[in-house]
Short mmCIF file of C-alpha atoms and ligand atoms in Angstrom, two decimals:
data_model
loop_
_atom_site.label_atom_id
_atom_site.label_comp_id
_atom_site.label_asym_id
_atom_site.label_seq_id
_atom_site.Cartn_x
_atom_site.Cartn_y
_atom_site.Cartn_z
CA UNK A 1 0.00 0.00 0.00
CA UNK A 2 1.50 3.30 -1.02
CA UNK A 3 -0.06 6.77 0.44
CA UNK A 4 -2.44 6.76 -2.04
CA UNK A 5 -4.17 3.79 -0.43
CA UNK A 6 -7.27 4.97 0.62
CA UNK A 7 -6.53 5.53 4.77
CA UNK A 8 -10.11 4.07 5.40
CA UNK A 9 -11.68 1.19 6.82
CA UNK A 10 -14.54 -0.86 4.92
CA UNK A 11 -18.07 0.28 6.90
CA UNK A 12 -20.64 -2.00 7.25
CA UNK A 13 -23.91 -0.76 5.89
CA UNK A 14 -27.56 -1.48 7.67
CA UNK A 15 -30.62 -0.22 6.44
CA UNK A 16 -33.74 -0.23 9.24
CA UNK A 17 -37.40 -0.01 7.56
CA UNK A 18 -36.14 2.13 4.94
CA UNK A 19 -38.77 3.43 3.12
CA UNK A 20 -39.58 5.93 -0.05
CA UNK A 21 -42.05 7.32 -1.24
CA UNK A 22 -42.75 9.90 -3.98
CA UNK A 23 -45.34 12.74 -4.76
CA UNK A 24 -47.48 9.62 -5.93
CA UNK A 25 -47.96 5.81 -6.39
CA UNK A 26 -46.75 2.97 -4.33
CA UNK A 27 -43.39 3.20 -2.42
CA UNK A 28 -40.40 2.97 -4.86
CA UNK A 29 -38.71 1.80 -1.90
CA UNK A 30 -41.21 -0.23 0.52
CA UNK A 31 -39.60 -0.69 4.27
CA UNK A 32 -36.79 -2.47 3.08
CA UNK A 33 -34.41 -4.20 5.63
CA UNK A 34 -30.69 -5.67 4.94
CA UNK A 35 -27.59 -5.89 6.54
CA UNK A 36 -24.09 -5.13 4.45
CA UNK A 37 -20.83 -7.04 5.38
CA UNK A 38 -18.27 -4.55 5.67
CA UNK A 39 -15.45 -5.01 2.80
CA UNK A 40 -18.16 -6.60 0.99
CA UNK A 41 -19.54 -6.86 -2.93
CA UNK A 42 -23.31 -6.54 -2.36
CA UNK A 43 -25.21 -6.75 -5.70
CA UNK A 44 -28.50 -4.85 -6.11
CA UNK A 45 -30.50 -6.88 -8.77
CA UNK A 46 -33.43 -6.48 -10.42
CA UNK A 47 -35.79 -5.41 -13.04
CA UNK A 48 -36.00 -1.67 -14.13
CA UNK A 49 -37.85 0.59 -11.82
CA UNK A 50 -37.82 -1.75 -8.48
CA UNK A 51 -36.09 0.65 -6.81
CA UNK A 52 -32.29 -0.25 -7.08
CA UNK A 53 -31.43 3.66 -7.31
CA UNK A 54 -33.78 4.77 -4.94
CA UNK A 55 -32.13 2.74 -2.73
CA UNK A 56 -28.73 4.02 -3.53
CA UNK A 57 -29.42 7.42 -4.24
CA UNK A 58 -30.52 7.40 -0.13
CA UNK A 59 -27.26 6.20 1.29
CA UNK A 60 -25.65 8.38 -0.78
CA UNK A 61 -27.47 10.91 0.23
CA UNK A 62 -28.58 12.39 -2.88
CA UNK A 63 -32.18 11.60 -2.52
CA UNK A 64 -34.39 11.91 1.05
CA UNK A 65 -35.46 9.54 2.83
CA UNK A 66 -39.15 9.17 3.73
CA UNK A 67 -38.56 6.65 6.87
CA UNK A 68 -36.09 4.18 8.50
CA UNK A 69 -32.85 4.17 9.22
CA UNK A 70 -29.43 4.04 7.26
CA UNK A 71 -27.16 2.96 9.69
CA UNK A 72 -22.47 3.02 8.61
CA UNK A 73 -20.98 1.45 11.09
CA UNK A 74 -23.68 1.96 13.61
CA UNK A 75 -24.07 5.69 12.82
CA UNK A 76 -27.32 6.78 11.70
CA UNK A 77 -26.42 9.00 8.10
CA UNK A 78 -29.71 9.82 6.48
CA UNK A 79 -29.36 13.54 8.15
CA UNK A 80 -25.96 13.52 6.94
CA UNK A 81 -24.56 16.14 3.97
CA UNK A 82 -23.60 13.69 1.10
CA UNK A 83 -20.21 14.68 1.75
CA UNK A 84 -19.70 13.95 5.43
CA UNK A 85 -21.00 10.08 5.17
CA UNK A 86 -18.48 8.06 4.10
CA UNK A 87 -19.74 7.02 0.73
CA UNK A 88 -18.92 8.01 -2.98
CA UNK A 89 -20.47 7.19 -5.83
CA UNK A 90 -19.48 5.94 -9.36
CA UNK A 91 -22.38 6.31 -12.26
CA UNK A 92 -23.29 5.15 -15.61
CA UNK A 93 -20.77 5.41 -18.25
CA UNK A 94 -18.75 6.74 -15.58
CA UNK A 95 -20.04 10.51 -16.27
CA UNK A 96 -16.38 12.05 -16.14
CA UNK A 97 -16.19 15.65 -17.46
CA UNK A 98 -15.22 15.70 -20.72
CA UNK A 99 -13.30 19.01 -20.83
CA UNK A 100 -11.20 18.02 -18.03
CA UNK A 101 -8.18 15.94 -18.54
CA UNK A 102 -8.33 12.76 -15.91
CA UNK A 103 -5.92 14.33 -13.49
CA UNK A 104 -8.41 17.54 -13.00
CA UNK A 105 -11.48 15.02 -13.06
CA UNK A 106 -9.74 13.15 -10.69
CA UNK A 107 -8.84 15.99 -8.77
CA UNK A 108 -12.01 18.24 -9.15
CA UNK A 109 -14.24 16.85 -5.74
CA UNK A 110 -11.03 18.22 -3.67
CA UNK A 111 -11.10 21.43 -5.65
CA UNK A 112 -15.14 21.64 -4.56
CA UNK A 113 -14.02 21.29 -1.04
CA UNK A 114 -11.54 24.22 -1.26
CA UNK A 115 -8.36 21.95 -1.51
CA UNK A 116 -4.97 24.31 -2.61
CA UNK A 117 -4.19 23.41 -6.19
CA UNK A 118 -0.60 21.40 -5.32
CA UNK A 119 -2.17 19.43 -2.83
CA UNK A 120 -5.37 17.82 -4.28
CA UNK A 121 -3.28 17.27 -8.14
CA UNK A 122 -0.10 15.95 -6.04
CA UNK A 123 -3.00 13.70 -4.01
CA UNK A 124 -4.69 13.22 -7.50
CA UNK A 125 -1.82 12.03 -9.18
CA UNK A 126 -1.63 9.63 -6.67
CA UNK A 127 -4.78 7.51 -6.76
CA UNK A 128 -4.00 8.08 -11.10
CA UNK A 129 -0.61 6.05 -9.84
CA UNK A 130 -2.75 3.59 -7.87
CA UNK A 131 -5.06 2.52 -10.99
CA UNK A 132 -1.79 2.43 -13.15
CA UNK A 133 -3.20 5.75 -15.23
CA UNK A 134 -0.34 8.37 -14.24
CA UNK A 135 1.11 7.92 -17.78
CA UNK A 136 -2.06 9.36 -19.07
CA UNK A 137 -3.09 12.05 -16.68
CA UNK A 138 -3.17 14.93 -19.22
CA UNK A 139 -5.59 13.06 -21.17
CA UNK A 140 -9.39 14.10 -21.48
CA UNK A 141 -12.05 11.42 -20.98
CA UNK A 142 -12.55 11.02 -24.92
CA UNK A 143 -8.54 10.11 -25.63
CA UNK A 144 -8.88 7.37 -23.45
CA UNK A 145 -10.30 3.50 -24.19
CA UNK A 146 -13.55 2.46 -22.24
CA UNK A 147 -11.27 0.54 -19.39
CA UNK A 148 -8.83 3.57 -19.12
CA UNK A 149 -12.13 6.11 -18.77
CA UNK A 150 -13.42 3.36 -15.74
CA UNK A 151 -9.79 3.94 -13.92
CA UNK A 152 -10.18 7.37 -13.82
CA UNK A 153 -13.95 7.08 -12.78
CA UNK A 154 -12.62 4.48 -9.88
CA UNK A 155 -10.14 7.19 -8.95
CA UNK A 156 -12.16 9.85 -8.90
CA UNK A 157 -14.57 8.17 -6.24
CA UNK A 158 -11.73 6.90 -4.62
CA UNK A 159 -10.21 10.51 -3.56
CA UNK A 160 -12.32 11.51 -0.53
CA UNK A 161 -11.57 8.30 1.03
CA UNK A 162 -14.56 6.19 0.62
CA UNK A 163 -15.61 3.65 3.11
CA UNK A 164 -18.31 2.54 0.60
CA UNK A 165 -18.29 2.76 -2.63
CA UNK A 166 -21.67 2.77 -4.34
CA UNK A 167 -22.39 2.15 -8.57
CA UNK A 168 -24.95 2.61 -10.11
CA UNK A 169 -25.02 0.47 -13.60
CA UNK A 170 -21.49 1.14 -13.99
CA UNK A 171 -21.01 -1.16 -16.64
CA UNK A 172 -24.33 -0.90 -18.53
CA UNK A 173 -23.01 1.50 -21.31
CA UNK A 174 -20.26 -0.67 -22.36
CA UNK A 175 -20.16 -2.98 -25.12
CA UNK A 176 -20.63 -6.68 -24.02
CA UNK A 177 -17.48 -7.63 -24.45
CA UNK A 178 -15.93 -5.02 -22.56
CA UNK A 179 -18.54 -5.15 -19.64
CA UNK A 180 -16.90 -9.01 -19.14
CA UNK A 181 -13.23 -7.36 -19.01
CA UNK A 182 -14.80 -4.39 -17.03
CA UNK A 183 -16.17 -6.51 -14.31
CA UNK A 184 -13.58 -8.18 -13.57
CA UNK A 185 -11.15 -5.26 -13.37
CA UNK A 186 -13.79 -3.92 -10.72
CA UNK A 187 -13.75 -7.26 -9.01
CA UNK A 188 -9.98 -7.10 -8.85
CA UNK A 189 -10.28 -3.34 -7.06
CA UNK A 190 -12.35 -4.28 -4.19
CA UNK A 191 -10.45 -6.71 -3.61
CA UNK A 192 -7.36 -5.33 -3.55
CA UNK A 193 -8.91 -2.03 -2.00
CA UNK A 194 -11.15 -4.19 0.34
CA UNK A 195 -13.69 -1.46 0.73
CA UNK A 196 -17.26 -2.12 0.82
CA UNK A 197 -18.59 -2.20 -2.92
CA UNK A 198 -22.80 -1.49 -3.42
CA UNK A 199 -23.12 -2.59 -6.83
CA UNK A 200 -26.75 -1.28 -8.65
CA UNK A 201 -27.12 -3.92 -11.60
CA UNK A 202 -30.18 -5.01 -13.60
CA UNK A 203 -28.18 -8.16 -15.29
CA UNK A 204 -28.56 -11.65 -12.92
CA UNK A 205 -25.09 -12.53 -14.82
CA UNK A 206 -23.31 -9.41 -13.71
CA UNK A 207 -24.59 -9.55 -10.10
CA UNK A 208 -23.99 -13.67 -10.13
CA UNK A 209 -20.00 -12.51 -11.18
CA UNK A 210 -19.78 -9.72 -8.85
CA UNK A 211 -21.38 -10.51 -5.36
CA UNK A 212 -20.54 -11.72 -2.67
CA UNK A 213 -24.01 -11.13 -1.90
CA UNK A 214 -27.03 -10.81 -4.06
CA UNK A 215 -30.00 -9.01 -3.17
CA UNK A 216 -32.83 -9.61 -5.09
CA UNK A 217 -35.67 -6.74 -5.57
CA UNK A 218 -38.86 -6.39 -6.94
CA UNK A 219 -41.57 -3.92 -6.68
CA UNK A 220 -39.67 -1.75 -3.80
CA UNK A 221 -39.45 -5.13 -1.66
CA UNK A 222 -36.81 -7.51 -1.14
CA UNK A 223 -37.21 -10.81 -2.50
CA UNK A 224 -33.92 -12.66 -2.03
CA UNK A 225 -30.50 -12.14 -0.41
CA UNK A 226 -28.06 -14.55 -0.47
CA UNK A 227 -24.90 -16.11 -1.80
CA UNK A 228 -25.14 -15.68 -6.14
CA UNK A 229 -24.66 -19.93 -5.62
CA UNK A 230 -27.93 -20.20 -2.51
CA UNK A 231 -29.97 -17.57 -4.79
CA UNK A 232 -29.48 -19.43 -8.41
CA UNK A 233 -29.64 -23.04 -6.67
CA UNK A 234 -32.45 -21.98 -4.26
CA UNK A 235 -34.58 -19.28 -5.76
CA UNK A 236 -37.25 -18.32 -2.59
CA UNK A 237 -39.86 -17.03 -4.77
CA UNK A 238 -41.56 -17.66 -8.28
CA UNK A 239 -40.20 -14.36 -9.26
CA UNK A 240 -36.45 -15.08 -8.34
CA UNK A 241 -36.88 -18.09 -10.13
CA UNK A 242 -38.23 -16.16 -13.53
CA UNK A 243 -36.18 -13.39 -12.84
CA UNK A 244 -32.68 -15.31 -12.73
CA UNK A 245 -33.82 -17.68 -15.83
CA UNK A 246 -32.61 -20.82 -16.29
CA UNK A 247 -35.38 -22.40 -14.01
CA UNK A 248 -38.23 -23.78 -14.62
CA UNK A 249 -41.51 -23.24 -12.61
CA UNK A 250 -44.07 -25.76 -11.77
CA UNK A 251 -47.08 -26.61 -10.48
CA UNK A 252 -47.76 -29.92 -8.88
CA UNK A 253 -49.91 -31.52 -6.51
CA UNK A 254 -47.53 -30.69 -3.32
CA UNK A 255 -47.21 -27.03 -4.60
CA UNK A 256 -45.17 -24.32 -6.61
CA UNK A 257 -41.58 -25.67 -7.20
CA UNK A 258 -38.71 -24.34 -9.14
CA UNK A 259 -36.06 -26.75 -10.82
CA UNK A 260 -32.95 -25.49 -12.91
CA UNK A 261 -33.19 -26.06 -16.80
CA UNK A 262 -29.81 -28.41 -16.86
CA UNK A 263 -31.32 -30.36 -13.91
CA UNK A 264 -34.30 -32.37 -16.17
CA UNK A 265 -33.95 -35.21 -18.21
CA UNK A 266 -35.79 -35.84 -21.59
CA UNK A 267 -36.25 -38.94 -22.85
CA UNK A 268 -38.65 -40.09 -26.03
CA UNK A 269 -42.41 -40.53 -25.17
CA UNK A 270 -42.47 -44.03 -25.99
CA UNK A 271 -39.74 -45.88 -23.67
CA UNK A 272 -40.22 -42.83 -21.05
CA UNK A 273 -41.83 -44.54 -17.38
CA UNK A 274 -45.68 -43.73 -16.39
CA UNK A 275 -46.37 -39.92 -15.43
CA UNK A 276 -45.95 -39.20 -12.26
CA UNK A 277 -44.78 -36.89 -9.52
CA UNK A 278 -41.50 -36.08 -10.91
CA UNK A 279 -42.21 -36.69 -14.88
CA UNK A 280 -44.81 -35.02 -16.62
CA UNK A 281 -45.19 -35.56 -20.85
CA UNK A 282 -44.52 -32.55 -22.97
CA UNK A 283 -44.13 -31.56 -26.71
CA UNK A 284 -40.66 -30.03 -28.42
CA UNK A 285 -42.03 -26.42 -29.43
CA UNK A 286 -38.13 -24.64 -29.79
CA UNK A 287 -35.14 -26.45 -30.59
CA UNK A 288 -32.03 -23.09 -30.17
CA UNK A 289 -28.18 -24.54 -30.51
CA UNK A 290 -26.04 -22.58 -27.82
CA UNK A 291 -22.44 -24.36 -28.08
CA UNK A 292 -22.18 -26.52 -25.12
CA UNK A 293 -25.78 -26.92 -24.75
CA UNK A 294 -28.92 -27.51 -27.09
CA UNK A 295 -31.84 -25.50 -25.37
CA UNK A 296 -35.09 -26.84 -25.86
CA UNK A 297 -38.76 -25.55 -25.33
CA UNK A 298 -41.42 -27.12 -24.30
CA UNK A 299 -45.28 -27.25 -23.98
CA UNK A 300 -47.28 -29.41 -21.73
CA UNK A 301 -49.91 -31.25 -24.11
CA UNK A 302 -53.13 -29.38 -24.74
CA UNK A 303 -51.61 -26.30 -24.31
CA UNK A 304 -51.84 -23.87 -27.44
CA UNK A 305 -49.51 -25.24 -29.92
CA UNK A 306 -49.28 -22.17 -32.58
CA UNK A 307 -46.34 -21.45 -34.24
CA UNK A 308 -46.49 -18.27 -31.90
CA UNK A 309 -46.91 -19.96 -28.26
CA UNK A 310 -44.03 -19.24 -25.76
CA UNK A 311 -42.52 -22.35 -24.55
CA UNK A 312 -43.65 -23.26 -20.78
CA UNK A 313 -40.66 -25.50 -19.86
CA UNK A 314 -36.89 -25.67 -20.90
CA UNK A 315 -34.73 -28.10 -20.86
CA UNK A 316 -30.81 -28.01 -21.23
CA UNK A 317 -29.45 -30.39 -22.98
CA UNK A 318 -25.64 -31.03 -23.77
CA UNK A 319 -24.49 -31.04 -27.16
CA UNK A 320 -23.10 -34.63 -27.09
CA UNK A 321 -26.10 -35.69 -25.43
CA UNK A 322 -28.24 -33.98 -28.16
CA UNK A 323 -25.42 -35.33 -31.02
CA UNK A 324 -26.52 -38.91 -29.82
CA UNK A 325 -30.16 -38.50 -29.44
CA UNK A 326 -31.71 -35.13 -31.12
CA UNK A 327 -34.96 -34.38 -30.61
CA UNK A 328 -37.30 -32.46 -33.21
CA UNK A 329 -40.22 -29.79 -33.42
CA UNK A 330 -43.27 -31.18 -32.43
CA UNK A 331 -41.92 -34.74 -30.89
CA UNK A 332 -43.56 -35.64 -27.98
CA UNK A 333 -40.98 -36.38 -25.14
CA UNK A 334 -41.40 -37.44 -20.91
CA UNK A 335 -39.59 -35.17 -18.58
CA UNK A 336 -38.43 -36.13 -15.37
CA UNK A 337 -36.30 -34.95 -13.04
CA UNK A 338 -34.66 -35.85 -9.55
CA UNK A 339 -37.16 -35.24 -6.48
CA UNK A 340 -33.99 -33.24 -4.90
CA UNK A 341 -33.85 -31.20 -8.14
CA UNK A 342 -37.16 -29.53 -7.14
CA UNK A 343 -37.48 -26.67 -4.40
CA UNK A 344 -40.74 -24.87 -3.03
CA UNK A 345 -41.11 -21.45 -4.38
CA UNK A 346 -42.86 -18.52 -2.45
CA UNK A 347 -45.98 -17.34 -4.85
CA UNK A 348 -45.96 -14.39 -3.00
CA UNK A 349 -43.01 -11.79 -2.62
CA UNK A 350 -41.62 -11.18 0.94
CA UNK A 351 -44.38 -9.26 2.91
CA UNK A 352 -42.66 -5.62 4.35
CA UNK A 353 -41.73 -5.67 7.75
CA UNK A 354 -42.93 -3.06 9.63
CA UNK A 355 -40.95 -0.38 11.55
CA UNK A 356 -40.97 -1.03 15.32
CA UNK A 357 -39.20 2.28 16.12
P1 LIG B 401 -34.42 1.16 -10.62
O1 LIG B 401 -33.13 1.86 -10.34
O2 LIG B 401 -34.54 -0.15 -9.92
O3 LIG B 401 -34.69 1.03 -12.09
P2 LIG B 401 -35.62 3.49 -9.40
O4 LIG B 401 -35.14 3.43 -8.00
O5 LIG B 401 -34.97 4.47 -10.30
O6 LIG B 401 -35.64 2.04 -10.04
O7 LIG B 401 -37.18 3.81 -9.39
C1 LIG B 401 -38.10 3.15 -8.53
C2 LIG B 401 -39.49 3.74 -8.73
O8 LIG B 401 -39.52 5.08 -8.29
C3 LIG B 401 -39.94 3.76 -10.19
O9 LIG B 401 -41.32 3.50 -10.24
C4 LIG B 401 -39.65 5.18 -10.61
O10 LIG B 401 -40.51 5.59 -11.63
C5 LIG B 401 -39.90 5.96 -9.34
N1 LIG B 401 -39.06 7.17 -9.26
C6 LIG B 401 -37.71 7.20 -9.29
N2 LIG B 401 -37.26 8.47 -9.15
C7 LIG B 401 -38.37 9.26 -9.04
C8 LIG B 401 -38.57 10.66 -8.86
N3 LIG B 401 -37.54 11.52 -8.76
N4 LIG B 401 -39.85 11.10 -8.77
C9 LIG B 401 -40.90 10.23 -8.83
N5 LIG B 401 -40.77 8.91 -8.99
C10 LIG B 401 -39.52 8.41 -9.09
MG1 LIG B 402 -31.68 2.60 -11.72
#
């Protein structure tokens, strides 16, 4: 660690009730409760408008809170100026000023708090040092590659000594293939910085390669938090399950149940064994090559089969397994699966918990 080593401790993060509501409508955020390892990677997944940012944007401290409690390290912040809390934050396509050259965007919070000039560019070029970017400090943002522009963005939130560091979709204006190298660059920081990371994502891949923790949201509520491995292998809810994909979702005489795509077998109608609890007879509607795996759709008989009907079920199946027995549009096929391969599933979201205080 060289002095540019940010001089702070990880903080721990607990939000009590926390609630938010606007002018109108349900709560974007609905009495949400969660706990935040410090020196963690907390994901914060879901579908647009469930109230990821709203979430954010209130430990931050850039939007108000309506009720609870947002608790760093056992101190209560939501009265807190943004700038006295402890957290930065890192946006969107990384919103660095595009007149500035990275040393001055780097530098420019410091120069908001009244910092002299040699001191916040000497502690500037720094952190630049840190993220191996000193060699192009007099750059602006728009002579610099994608990965180069997310250094100095890192940087930047890095210089007023963050205990968390929160981002919001950081990665979402990227190409795909440099979102994969992206991700992992920012996995590598928090490591190495081992500050708390809050990471706002809406894709279940970038959250599963990112978290330590996942927490699931939907409608303002928490649905899920857990490990990416407990939340993909034990989805709580019918939504979780949907919402992470590569489930399917059931209904069978001892309830709701979720069980992974790659975790049923097929096997032809004819030689298949008697339907029962774990084996149910279905009809190939979608046949999609992926590489390693032959994805195939399915309908339960009697359901609609137009050309236009969405497949119910999927089914993984490996490409050598599909090389030695390929199945076609419209066969009719038994699938089965292992009664450990099946979970219960919630139908219902988590109900809020009420504030006590
Ligand atoms: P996410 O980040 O998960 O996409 P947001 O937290 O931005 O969702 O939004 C949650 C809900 O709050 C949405 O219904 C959104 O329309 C609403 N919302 C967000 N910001 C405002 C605002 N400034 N005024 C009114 N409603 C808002
Ligand atoms: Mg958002």
């Amino acid at each position: 660690m060289n002095a540019a080593a940010p001089h702070s401790s990880p903080a721990a993060i607990e939000l009590i009730a926390l609630t938010k509501r606007y002018a109108q409508g349900s709560p974007a955020v609905d009495s949400i409760n969660l706990r935040i390892t410090s020196g963690s990677y907390c994901c914060l997944l879901g579908p647009s408008g469930c109230g990821k940012s709203t979430t954010l944007r209130m430990m931050a401290g850039h939007e108000s809170v309506t009720s609870g409690d947002i608790l760093l390290d056992n101190r209560n912040i939501p009265n807190l100026p943004a700038a006295d809390r402890g957290t930065a934050m890192m946006f969107q396509s990384f919103a660095l000023f595009p007149h500035l050259s990275a040393l001055d965007n780097v530098a420019f919070s410091l120069k908001m708090k009244g910092m002299g000039k040699a001191e916040r560019l000497s502690r500037a070029r720094d952190l630049l040092d840190r993220v191996a970017m000193s060699a192009l400090a007099g750059r602006k943002p728009a002579e610099l590659s994608g990965g180069q522009q997310q250094r100095v963005a890192l940087a930047r939130a890095l210089i007023t000594q963050p205990r968390v560091l929160l981002l919001d979709e950081p990665l979402s204006a990227l190409d795909p293939f440099l979102r994969i190298q992206m991700r992992a660059e920012l996995r590598r920081w928090q490591k190495e910085l081992g500050l708390t990371f809050i990471h706002v994502t809406h894709s279940q891949e970038e959250a599963m390669a990112l978290g330590d923790t996942m927490v699931v949201m939907n409608h303002g509520l928490i649905e899920q938090v857990g490990s990416p491995h407990e939340v993909y292998n034990r989805p709580a809810s019918e939504f979780v399950a949907r919402f992470m994909g590569g489930h399917n979702v059931l209904n069978t005489p001892a309830g709701k149940i979720g069980v992974r795509t790659d975790h049923m077998q097929l096997t032809p109608a004819g030689q298949a064994a008697p339907e029962g609890p774990h084996n149910q007879r279905a009809v190939v509607t979608d046949v999609e090559y992926q590489g390693t795996y032959v994805l195939l759709g399915l309908q339960k008989p009697g359901a609609s089969q137009s050309a236009h009907a969405t497949a119910e079920l999927s089914v993984m199946v490996s490409e050598s397994a599909f090389a030695v027995r390929p199945y076609s549009l419209g066969e009719a096929v038994q699938l089965s699966w292992a009664p450990e391969a099946a979970h219960p599933l919630q139908a219902q979201r988590c109900a809020p918990v009420t504030a006590t205080a």
